[in-house]
PDB file of C-alpha atoms in Angstrom:
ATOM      1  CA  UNK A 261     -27.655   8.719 -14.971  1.00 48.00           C
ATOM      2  CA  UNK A 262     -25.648   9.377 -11.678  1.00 51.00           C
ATOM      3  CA  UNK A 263     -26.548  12.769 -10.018  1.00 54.00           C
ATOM      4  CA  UNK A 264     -23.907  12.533  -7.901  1.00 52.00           C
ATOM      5  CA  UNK A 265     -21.077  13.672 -10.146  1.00 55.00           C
ATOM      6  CA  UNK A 266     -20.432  16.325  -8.395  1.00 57.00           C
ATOM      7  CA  UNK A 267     -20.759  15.074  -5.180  1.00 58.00           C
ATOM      8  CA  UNK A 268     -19.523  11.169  -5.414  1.00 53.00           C
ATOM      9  CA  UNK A 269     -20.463   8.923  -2.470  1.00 59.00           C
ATOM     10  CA  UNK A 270     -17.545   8.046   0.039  1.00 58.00           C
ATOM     11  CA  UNK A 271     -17.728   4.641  -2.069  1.00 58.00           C
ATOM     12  CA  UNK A 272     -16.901   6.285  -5.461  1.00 60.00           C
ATOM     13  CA  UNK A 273     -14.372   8.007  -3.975  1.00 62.00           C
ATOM     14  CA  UNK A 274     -12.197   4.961  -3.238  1.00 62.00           C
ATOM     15  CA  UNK A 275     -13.129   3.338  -6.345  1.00 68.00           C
ATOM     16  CA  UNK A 276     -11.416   6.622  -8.076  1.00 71.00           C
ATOM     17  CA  UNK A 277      -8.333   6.231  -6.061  1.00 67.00           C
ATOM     18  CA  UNK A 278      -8.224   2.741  -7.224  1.00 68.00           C
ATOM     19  CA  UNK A 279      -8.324   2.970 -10.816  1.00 74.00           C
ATOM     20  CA  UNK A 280      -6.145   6.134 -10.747  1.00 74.00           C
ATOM     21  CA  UNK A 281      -3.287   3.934  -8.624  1.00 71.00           C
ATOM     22  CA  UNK A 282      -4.092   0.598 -11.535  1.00 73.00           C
ATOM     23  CA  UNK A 283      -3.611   2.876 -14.359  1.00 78.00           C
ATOM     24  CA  UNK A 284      -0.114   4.330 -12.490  1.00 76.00           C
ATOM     25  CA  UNK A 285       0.953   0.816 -12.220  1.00 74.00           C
ATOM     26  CA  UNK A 286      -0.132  -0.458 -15.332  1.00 78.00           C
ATOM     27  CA  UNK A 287       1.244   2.448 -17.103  1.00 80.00           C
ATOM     28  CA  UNK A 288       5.126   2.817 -14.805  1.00 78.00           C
ATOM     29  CA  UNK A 289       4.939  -1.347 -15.323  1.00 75.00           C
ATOM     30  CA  UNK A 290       4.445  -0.923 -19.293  1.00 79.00           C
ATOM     31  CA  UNK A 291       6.941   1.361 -19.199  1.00 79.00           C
ATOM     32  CA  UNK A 292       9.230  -0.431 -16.974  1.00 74.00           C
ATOM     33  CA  UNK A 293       9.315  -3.918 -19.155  1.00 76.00           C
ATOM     34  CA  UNK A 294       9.548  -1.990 -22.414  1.00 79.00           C
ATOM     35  CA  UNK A 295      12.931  -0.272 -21.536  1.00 77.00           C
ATOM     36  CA  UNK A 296      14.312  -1.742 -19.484  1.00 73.00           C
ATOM     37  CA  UNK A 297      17.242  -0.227 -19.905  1.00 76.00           C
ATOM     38  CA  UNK A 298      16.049   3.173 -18.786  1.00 75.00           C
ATOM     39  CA  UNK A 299      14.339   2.862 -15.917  1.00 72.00           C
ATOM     40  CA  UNK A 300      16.663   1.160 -12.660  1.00 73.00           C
ATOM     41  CA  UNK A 301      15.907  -2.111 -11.498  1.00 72.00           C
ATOM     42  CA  UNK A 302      13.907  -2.145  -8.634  1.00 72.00           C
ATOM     43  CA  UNK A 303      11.905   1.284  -9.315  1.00 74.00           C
ATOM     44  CA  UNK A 304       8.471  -0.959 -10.621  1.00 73.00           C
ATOM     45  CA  UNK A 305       8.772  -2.373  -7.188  1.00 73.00           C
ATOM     46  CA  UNK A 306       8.917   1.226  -5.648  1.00 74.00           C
ATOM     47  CA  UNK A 307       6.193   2.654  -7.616  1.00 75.00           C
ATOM     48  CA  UNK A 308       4.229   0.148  -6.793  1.00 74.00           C
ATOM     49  CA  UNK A 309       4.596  -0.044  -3.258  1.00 74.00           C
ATOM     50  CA  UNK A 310       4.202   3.933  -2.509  1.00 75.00           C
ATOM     51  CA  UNK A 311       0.786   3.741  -4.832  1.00 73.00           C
ATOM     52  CA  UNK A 312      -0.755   0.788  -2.797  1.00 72.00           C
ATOM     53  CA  UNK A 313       0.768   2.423   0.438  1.00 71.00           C
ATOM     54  CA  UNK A 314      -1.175   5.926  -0.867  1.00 71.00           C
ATOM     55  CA  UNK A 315      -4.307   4.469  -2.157  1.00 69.00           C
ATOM     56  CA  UNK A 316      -4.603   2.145   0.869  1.00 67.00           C
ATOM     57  CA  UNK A 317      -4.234   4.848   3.304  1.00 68.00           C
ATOM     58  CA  UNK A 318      -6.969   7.131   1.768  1.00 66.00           C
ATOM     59  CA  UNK A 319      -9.206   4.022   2.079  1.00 64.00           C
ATOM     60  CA  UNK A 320      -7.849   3.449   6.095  1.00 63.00           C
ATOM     61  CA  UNK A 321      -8.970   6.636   6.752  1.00 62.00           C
ATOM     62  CA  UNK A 322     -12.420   5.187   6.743  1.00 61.00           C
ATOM     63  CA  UNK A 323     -11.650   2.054   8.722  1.00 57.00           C
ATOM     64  CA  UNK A 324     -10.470  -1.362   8.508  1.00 58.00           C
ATOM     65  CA  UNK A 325      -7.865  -3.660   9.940  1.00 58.00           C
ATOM     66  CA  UNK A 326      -7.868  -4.968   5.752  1.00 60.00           C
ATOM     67  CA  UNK A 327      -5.993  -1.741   4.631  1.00 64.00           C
ATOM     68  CA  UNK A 328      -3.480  -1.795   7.562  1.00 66.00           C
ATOM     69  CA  UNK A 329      -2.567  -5.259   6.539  1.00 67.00           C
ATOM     70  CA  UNK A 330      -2.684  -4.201   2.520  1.00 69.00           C
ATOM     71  CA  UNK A 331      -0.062  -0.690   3.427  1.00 70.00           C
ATOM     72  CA  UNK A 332       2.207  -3.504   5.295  1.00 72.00           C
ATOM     73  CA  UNK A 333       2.799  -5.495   2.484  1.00 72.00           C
ATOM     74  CA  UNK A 334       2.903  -2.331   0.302  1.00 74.00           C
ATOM     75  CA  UNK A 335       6.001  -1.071   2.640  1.00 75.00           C
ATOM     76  CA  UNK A 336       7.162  -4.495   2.103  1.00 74.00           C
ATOM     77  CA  UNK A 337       7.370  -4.510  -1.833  1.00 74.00           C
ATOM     78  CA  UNK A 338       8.345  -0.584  -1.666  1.00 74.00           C
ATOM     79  CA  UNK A 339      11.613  -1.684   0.646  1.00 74.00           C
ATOM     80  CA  UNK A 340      12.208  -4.571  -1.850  1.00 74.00           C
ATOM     81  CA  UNK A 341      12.982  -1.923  -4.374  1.00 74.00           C
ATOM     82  CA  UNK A 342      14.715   0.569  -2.527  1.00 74.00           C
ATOM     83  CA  UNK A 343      16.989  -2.256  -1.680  1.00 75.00           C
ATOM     84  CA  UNK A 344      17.549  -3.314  -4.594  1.00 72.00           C
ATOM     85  CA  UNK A 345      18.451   0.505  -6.434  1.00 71.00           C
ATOM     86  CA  UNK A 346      20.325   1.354  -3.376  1.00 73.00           C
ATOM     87  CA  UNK A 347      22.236  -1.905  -2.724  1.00 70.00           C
ATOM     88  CA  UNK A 348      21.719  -1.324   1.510  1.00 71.00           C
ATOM     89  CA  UNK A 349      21.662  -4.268   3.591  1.00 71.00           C
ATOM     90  CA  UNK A 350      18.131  -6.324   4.702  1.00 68.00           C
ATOM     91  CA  UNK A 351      17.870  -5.608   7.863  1.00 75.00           C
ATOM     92  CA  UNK A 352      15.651  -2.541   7.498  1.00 72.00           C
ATOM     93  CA  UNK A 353      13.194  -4.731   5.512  1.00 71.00           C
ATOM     94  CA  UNK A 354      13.153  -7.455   8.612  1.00 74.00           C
ATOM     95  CA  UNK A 355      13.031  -4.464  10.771  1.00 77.00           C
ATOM     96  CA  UNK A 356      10.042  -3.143   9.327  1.00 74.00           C
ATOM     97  CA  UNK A 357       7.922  -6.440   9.436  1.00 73.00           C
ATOM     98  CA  UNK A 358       8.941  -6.853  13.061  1.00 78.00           C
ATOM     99  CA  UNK A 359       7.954  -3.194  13.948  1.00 79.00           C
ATOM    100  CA  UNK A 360       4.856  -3.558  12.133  1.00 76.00           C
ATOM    101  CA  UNK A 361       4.104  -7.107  13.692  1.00 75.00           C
ATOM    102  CA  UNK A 362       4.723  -5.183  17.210  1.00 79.00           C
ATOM    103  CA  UNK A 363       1.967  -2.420  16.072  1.00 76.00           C
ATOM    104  CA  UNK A 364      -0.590  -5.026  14.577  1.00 73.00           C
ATOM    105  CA  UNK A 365      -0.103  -7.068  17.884  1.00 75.00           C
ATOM    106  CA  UNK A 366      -0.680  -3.815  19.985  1.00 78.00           C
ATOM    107  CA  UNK A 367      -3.588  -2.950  17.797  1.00 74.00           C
ATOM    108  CA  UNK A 368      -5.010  -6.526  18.162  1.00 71.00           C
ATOM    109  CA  UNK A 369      -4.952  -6.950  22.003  1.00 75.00           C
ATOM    110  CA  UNK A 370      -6.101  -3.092  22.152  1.00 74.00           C
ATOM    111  CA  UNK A 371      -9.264  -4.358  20.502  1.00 70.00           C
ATOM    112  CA  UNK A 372      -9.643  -7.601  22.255  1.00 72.00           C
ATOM    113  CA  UNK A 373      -9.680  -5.565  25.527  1.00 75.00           C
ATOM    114  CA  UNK A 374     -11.995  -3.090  23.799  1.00 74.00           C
ATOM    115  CA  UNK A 375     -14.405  -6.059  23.213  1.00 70.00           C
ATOM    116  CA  UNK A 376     -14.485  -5.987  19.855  1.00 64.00           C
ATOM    117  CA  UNK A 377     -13.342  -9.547  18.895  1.00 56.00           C
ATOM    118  CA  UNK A 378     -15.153 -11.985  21.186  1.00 52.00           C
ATOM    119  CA  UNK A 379     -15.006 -15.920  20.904  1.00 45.00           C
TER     120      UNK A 379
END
């Protein structure tokens, strides 16, 4: 029996995050490819890319160049859909990548000159 319920480890916490963001998805997704003539086209894409941005950034908090990568390609799918509901052009989706390729480069040669990646 866990005697932590009350106070989960930092561990558990994530975990939590993560099955409440599946069972989001699974159940906006369900929804989404039962009627599909309610819900707009693109809007799975959006849900889905604001819940990985959200669940990814409470597990950034604690570190990790994974995440970063894992809330890029979460603005990436989230953009997809707004594009698609909204009809605007792609250019803010290219813009995006290339802003966030600009940051992750930064972030990279920050850390190289830090010392933390050494051959």
């Amino acid at each position: 029996m866990n005697k932590n319920i009350n106070h989960p480890k930092p561990e558990q916490d994530l975990r939590i995050y993560s099955y409440i963001g599946l069972a989001l998805v699974t159940i906006y997704g369900a929804a989404y490819y039962l009627f599909p003539d309610t819900l707009p086209r693109g809007s799975f894409d959006i849900v889905l890319g604001v819940t990985l941005i959200v669940s990814e950034l409470l597990k950034a908090i604690k570190g990790g160049d994974y995440h970063f990568w894992m809330m890029v390609l979460a603005g990436w799918i989230t953009f997809s859909g707004i594009e698609k509901i909204s009809e605007i052009d792609s250019r803010i989706r290219s813009t995006f990548l290339m802003a966030m390729i600009v940051i992750l480069l930064v972030r990279f040669l920050y850390n190289a000159v830090k010392g933390k990646y050494e051959p």
